[in-house]
mmCIF file with all atom_site columns, C-alpha atoms in Angstrom:
data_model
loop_
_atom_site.group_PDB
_atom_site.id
_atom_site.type_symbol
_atom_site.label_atom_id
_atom_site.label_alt_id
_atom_site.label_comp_id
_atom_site.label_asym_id
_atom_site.label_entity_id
_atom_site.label_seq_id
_atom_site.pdbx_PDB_ins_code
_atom_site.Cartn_x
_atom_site.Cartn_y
_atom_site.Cartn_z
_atom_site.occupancy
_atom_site.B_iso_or_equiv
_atom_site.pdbx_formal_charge
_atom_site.auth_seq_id
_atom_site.auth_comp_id
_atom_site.auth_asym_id
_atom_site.auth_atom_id
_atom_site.pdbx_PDB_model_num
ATOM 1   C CA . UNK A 1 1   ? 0.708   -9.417  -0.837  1.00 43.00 ? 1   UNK A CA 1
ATOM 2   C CA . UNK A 1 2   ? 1.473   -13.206 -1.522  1.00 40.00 ? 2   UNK A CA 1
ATOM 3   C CA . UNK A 1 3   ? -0.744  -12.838 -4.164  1.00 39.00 ? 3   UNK A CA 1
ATOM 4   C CA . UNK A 1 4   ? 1.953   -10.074 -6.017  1.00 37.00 ? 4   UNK A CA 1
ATOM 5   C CA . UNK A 1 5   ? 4.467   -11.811 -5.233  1.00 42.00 ? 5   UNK A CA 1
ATOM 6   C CA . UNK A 1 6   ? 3.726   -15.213 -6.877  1.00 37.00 ? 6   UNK A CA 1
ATOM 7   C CA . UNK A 1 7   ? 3.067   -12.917 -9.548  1.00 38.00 ? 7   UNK A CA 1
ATOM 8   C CA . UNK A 1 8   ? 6.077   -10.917 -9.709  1.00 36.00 ? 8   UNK A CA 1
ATOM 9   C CA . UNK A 1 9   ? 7.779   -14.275 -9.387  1.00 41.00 ? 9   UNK A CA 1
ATOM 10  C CA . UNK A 1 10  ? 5.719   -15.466 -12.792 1.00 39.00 ? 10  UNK A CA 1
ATOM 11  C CA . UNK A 1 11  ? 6.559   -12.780 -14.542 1.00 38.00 ? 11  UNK A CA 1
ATOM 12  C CA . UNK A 1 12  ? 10.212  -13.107 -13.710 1.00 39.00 ? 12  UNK A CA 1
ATOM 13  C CA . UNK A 1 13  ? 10.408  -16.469 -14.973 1.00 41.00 ? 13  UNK A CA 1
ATOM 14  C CA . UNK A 1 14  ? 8.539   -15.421 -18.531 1.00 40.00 ? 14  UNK A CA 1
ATOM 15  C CA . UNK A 1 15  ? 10.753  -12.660 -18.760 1.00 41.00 ? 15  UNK A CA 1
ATOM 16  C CA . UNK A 1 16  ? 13.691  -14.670 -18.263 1.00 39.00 ? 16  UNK A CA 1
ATOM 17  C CA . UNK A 1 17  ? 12.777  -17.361 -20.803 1.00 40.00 ? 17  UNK A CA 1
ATOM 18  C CA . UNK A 1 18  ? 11.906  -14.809 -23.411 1.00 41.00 ? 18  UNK A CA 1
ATOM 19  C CA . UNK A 1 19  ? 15.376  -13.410 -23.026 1.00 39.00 ? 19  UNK A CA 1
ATOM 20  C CA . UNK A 1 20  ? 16.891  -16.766 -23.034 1.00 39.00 ? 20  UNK A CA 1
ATOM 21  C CA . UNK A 1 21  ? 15.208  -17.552 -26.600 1.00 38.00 ? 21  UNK A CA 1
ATOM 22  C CA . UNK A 1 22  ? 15.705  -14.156 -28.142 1.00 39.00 ? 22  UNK A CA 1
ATOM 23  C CA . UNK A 1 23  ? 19.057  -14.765 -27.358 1.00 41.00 ? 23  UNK A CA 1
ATOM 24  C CA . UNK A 1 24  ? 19.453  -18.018 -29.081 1.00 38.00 ? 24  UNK A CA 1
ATOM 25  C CA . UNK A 1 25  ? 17.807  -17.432 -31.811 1.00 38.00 ? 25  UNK A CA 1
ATOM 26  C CA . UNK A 1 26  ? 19.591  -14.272 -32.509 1.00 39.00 ? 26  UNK A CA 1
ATOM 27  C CA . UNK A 1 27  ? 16.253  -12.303 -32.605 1.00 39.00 ? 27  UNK A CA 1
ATOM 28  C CA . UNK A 1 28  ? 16.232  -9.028  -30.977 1.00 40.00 ? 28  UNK A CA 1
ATOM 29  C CA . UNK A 1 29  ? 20.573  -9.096  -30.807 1.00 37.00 ? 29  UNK A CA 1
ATOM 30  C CA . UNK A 1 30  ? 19.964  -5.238  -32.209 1.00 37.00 ? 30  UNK A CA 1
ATOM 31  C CA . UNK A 1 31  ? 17.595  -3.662  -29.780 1.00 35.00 ? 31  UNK A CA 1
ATOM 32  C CA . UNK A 1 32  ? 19.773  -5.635  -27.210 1.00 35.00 ? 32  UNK A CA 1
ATOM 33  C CA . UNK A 1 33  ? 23.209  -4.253  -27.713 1.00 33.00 ? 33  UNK A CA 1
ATOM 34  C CA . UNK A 1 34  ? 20.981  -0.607  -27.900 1.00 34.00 ? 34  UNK A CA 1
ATOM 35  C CA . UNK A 1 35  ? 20.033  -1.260  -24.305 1.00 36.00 ? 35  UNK A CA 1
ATOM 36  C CA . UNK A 1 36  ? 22.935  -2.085  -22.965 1.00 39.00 ? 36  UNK A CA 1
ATOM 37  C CA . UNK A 1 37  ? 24.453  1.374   -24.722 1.00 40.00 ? 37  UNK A CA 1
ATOM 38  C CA . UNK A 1 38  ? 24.586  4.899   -24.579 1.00 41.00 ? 38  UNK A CA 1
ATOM 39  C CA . UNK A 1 39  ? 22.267  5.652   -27.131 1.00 52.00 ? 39  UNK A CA 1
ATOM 40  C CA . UNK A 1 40  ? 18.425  5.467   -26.575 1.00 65.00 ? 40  UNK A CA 1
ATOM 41  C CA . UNK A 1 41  ? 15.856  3.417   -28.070 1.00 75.00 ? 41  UNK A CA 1
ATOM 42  C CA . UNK A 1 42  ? 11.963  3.959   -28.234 1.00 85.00 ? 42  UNK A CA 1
ATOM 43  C CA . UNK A 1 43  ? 9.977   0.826   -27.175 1.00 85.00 ? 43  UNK A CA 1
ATOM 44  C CA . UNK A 1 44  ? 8.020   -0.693  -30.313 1.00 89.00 ? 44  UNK A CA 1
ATOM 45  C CA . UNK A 1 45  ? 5.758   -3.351  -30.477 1.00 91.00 ? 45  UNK A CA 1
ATOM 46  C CA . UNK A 1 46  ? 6.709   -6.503  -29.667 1.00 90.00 ? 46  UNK A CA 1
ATOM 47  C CA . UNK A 1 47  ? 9.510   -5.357  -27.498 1.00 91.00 ? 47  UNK A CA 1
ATOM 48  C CA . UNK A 1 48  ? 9.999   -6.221  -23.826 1.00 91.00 ? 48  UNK A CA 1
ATOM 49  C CA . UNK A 1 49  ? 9.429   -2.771  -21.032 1.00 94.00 ? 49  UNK A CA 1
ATOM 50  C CA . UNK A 1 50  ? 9.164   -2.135  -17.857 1.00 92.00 ? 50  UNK A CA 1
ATOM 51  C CA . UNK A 1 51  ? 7.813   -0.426  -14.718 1.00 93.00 ? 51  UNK A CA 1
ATOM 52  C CA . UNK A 1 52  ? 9.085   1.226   -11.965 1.00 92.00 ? 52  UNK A CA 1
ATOM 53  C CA . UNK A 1 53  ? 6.433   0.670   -9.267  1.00 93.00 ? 53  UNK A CA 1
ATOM 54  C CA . UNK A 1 54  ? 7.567   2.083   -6.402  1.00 93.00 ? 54  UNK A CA 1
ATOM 55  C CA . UNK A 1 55  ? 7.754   5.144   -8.677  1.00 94.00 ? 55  UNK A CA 1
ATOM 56  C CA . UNK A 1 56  ? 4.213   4.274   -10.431 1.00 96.00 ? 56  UNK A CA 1
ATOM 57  C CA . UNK A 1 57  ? 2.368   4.161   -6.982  1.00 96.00 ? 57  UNK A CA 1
ATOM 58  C CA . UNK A 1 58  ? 3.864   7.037   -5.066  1.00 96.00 ? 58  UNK A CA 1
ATOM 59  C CA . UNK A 1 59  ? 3.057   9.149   -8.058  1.00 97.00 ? 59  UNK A CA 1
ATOM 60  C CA . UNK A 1 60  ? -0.547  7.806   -8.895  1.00 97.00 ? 60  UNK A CA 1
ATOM 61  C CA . UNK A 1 61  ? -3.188  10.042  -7.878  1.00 97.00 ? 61  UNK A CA 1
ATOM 62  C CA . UNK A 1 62  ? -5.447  7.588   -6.663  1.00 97.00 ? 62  UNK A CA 1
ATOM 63  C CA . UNK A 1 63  ? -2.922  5.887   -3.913  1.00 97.00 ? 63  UNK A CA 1
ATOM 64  C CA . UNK A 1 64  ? -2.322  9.153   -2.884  1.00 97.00 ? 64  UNK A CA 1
ATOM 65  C CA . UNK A 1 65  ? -5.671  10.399  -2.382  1.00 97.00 ? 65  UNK A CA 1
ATOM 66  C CA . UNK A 1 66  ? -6.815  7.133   -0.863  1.00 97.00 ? 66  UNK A CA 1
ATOM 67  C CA . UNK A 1 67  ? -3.466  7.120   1.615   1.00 97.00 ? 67  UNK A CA 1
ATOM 68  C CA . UNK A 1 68  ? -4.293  10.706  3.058   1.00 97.00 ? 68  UNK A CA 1
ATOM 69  C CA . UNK A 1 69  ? -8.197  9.363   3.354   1.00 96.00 ? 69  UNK A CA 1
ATOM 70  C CA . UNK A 1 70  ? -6.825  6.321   5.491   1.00 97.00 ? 70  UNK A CA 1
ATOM 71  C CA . UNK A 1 71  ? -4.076  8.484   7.358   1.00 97.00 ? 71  UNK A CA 1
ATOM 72  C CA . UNK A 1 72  ? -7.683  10.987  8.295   1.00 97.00 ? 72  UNK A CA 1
ATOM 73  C CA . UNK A 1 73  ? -8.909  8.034   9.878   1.00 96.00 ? 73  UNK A CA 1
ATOM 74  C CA . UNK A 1 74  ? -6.137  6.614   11.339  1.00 97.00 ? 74  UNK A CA 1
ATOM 75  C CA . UNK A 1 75  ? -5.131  9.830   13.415  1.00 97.00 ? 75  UNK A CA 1
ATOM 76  C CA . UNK A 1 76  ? -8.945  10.512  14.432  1.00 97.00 ? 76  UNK A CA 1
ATOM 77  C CA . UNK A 1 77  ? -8.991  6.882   15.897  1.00 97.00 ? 77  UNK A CA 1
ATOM 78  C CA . UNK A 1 78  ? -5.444  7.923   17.425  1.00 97.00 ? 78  UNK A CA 1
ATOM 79  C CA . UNK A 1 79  ? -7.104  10.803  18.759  1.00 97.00 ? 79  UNK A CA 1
ATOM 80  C CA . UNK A 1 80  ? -10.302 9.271   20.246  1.00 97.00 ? 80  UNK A CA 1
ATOM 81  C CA . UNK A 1 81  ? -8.115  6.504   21.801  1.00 97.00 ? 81  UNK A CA 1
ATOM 82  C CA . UNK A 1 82  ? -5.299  9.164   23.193  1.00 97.00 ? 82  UNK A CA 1
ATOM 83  C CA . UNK A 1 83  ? -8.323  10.867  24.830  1.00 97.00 ? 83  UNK A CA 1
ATOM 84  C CA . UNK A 1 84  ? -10.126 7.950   26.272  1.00 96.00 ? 84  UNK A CA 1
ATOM 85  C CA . UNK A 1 85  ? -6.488  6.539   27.833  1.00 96.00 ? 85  UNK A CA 1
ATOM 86  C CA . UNK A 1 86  ? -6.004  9.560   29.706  1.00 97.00 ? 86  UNK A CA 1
ATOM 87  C CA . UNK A 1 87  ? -9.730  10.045  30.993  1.00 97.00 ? 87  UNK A CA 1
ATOM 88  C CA . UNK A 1 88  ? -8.624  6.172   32.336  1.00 96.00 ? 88  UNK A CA 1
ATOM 89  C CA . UNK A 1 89  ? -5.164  7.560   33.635  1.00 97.00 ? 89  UNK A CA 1
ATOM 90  C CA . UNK A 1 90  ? -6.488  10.638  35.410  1.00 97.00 ? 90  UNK A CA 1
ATOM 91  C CA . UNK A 1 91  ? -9.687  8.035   36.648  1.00 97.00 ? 91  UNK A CA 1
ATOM 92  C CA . UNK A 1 92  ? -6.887  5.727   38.057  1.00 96.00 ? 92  UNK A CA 1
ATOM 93  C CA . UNK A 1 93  ? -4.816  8.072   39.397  1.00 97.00 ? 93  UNK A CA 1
ATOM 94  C CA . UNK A 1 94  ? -8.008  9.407   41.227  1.00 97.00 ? 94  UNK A CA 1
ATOM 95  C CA . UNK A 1 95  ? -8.949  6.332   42.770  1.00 96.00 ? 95  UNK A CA 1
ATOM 96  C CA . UNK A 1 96  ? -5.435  5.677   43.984  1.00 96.00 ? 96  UNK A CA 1
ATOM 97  C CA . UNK A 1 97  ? -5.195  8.946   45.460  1.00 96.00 ? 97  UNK A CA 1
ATOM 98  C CA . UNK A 1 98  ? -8.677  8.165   47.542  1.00 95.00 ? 98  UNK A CA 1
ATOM 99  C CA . UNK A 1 99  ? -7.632  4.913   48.464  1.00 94.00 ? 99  UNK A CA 1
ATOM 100 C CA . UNK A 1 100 ? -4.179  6.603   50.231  1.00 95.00 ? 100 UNK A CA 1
ATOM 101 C CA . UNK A 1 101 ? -6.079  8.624   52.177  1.00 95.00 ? 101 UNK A CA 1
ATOM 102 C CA . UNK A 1 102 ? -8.605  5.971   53.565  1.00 95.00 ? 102 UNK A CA 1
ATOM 103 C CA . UNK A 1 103 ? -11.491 8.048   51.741  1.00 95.00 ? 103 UNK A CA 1
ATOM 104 C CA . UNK A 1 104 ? -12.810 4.487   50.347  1.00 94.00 ? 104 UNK A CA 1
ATOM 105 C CA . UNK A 1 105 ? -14.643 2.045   51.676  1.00 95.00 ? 105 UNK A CA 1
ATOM 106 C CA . UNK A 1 106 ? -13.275 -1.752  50.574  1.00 95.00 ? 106 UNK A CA 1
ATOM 107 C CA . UNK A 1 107 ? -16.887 -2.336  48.897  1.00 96.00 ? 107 UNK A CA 1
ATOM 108 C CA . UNK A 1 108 ? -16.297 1.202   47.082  1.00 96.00 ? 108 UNK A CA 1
ATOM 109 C CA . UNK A 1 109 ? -12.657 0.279   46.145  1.00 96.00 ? 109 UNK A CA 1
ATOM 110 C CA . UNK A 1 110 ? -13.802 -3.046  44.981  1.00 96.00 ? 110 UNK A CA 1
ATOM 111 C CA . UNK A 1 111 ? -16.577 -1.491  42.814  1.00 97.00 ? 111 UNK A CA 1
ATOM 112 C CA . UNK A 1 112 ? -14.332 1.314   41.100  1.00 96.00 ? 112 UNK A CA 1
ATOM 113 C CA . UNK A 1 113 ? -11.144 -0.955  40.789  1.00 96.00 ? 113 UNK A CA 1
ATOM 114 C CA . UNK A 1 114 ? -13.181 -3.305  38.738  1.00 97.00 ? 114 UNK A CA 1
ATOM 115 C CA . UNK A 1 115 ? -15.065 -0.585  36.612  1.00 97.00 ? 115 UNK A CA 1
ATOM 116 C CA . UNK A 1 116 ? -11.363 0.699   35.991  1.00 97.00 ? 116 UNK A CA 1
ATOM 117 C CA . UNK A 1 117 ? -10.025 -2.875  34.876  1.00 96.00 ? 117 UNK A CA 1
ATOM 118 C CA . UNK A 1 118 ? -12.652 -3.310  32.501  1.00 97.00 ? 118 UNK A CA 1
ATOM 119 C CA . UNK A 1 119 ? -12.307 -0.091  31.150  1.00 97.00 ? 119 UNK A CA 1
ATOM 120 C CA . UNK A 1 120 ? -8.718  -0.576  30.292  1.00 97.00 ? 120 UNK A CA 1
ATOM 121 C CA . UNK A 1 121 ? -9.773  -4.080  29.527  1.00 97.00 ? 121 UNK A CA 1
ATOM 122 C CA . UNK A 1 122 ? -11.921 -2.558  26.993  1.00 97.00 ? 122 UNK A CA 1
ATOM 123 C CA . UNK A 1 123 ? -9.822  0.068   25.914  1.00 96.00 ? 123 UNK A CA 1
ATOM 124 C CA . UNK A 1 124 ? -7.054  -2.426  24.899  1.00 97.00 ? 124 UNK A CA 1
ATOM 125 C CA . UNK A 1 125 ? -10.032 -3.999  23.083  1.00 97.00 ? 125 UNK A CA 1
ATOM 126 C CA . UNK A 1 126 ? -11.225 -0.985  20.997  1.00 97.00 ? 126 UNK A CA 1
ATOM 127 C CA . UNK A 1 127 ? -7.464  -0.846  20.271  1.00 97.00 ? 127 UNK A CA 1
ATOM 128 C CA . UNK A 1 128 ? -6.549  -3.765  19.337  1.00 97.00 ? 128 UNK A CA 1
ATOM 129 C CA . UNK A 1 129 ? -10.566 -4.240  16.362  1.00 97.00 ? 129 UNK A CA 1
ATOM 130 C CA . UNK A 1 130 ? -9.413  -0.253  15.420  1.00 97.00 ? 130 UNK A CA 1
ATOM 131 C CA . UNK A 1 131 ? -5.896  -1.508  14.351  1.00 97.00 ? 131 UNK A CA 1
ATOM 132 C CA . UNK A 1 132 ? -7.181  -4.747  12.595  1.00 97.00 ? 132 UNK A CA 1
ATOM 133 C CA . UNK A 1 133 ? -9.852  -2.182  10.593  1.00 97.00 ? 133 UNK A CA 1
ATOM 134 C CA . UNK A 1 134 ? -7.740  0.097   9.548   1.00 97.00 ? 134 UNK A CA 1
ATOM 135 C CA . UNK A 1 135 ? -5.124  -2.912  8.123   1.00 97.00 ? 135 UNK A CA 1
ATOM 136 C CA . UNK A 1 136 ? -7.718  -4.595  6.456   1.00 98.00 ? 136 UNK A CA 1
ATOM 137 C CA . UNK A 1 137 ? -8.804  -0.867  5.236   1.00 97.00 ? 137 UNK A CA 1
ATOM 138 C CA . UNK A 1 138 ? -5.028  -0.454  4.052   1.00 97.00 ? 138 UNK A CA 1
ATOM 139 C CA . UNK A 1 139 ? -5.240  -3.778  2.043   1.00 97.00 ? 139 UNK A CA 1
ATOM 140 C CA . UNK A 1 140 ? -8.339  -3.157  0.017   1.00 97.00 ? 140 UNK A CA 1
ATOM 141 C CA . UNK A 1 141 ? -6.441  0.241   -0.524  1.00 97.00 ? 141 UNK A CA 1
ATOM 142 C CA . UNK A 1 142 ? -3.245  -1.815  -2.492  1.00 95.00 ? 142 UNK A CA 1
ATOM 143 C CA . UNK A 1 143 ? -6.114  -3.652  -3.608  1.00 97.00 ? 143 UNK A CA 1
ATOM 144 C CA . UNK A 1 144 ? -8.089  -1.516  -5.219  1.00 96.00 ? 144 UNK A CA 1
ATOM 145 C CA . UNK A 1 145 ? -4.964  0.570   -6.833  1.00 97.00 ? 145 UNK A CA 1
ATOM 146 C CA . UNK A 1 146 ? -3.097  -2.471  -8.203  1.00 96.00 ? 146 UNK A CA 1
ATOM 147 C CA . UNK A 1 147 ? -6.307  -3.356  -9.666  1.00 97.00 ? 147 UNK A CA 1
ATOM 148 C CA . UNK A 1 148 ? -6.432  0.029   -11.311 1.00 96.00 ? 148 UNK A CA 1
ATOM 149 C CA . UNK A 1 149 ? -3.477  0.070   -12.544 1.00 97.00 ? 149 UNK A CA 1
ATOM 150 C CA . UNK A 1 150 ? -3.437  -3.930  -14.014 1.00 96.00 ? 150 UNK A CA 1
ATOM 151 C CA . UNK A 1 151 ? -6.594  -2.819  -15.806 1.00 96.00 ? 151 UNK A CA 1
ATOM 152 C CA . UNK A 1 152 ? -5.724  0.127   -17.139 1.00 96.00 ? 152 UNK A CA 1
ATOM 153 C CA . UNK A 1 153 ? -1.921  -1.745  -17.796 1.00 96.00 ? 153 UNK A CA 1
ATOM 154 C CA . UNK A 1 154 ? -3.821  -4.311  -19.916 1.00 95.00 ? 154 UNK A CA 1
ATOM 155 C CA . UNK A 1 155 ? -5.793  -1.721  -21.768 1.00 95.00 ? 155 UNK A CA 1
ATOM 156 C CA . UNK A 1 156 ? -3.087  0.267   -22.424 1.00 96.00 ? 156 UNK A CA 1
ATOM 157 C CA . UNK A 1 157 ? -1.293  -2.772  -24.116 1.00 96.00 ? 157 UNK A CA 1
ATOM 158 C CA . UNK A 1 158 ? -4.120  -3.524  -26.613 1.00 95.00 ? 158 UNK A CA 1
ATOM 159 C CA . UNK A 1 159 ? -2.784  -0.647  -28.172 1.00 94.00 ? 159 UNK A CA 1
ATOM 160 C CA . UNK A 1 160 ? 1.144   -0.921  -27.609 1.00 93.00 ? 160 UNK A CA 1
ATOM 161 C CA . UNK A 1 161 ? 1.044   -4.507  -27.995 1.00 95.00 ? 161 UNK A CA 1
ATOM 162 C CA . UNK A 1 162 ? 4.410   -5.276  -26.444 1.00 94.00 ? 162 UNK A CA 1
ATOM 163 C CA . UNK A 1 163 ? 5.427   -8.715  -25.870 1.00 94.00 ? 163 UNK A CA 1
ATOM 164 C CA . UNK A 1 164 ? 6.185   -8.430  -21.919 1.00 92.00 ? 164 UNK A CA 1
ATOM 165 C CA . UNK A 1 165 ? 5.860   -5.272  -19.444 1.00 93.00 ? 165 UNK A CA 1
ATOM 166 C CA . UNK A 1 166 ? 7.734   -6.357  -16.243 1.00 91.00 ? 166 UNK A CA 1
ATOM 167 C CA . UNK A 1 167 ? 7.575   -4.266  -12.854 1.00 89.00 ? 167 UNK A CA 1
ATOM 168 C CA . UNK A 1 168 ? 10.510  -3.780  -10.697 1.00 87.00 ? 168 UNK A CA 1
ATOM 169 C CA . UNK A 1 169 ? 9.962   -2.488  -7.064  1.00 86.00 ? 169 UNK A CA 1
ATOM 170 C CA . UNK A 1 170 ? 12.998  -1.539  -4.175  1.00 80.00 ? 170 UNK A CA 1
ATOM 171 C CA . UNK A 1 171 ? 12.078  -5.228  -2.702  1.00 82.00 ? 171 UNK A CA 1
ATOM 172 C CA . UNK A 1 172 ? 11.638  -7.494  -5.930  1.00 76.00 ? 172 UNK A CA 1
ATOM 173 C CA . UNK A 1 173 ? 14.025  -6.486  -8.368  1.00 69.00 ? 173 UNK A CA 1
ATOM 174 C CA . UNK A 1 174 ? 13.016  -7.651  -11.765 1.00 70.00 ? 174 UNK A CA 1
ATOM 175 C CA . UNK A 1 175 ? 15.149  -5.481  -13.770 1.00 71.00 ? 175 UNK A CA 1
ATOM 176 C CA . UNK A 1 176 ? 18.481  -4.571  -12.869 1.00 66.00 ? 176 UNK A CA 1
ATOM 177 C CA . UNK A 1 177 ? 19.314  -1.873  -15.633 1.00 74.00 ? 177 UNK A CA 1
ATOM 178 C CA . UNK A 1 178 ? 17.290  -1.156  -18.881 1.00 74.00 ? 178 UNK A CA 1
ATOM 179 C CA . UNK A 1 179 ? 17.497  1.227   -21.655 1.00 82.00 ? 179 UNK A CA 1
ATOM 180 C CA . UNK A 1 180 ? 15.156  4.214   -20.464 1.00 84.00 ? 180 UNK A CA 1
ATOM 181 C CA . UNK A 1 181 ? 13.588  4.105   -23.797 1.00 87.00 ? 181 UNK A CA 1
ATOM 182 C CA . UNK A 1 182 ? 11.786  0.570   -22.418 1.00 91.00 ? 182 UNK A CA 1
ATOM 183 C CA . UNK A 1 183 ? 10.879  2.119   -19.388 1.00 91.00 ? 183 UNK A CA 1
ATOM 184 C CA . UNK A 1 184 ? 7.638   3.255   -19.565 1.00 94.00 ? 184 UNK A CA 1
ATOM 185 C CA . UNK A 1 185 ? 6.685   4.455   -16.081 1.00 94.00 ? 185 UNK A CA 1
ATOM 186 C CA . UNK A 1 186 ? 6.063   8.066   -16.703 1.00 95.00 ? 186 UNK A CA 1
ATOM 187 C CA . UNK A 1 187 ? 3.789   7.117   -19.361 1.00 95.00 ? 187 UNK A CA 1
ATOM 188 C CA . UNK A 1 188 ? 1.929   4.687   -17.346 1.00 96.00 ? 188 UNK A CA 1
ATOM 189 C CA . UNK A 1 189 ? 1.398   7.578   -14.756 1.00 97.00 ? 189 UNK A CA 1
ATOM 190 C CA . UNK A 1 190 ? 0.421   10.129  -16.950 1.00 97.00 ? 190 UNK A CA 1
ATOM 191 C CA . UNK A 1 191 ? -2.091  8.337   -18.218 1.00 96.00 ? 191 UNK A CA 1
ATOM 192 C CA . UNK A 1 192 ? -3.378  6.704   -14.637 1.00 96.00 ? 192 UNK A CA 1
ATOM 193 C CA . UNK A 1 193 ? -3.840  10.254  -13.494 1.00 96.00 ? 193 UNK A CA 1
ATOM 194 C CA . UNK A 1 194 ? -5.517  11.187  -16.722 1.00 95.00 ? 194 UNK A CA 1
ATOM 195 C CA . UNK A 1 195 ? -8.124  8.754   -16.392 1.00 94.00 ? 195 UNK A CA 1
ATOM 196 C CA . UNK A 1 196 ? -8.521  8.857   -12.665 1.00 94.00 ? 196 UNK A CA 1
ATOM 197 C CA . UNK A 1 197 ? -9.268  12.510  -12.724 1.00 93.00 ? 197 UNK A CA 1
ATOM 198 C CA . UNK A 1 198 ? -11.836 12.074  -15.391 1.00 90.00 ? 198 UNK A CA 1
ATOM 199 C CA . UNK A 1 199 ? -13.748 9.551   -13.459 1.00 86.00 ? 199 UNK A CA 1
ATOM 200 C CA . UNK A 1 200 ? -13.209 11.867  -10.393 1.00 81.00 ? 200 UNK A CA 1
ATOM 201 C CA . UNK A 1 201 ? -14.826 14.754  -11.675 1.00 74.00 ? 201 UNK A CA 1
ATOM 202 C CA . UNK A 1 202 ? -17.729 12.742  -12.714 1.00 67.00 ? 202 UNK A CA 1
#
């Protein structure tokens, strides 16, 4: 996540320079005083956009398929761990039970308290490597759909050619209010899940 952020920071700073010189030199005064009114404008070459991606991410395909793959996994670990603490609870309770009634001897009570403390020593364990797996398994997730959608971003702008396509997100907010004719979010998803269910089906 650093990573993103240094480069959401980056691309904040380019975006703000570009403004400041377009503004100074009087280039792009038009298509400025357009965004900042009622009417719309349609993004042309050369023009600065931008994308939602909070909105981008929860709508791509690919996150979401890959987020209910990870959630699978994450509730049957859940599951398997649920059902192993209680065998250990009802094993405990057991043992407790036997030694109130004198039904242990101390060697026996020795022997099963320390098979019970390294079970829970090893459940907390198991716990502890399942929740590390599954966020590292998260990351390569974000990784692996950011890297999607930067390829497919920089692709896509061969073609478009604009001068600078910023992101804004709820947490880093690049763009505080835009014409929606630069915002080009629904086009960037409609083509993400285009090309993602293509390779899918393949």
């Amino acid at each position: 996540m650093k990573k993103v952020n240094i480069i959401l920071n980056i691309v904040l700073i380019l975006a703000v320079a570009a403004l400041y010189i377009l503004h100074f030199t009087g280039a792009g005064k038009q298509s400025s005083s357009q965004a900042s009114g009622s009417e719309s404008v349609t993004a042309v070459k050369g023009d600065i956009v931008y994308i939602n991606l909070d909105t981008l991410v929860n709508q791509y395909d690919m996150y979401n398929d890959l987020r209910s793959e990870l959630q699978g996994k994450v509730s049957a670990i859940e599951n398997d761990i649920n059902k192993q603490g209680r065998a250990l609870e009802n094993d405990i309770k057991s043992f407790q039970e036997k030694m109130q009634k004198g039904l242990l001897t101390r060697s026996q009570a020795e022997s099963m308290n320390n098979d019970l403390a390294q079970r829970d020593q090893e459940l907390r364990n198991l716990t502890q490597q399942k929740q590390m797996e599954m966020a590292e398994e998260e990351s390569v997730m974000y990784n692996k759909v950011m890297d999607a959608i930067t390829t497919y971003v920089e692709n896509y702008n061969k073609d478009k050619q604009y001068s600078l396509i910023l992101t804004t997100t709820a947490a880093t907010t690049t763009v505080i209010n835009g014409n929606s004719g630069l915002n080009i979010t629904e086009e960037i998803v409609n083509g993400l899940n285009a090309e993602y269910i293509k390779n899918r089906n393949k």
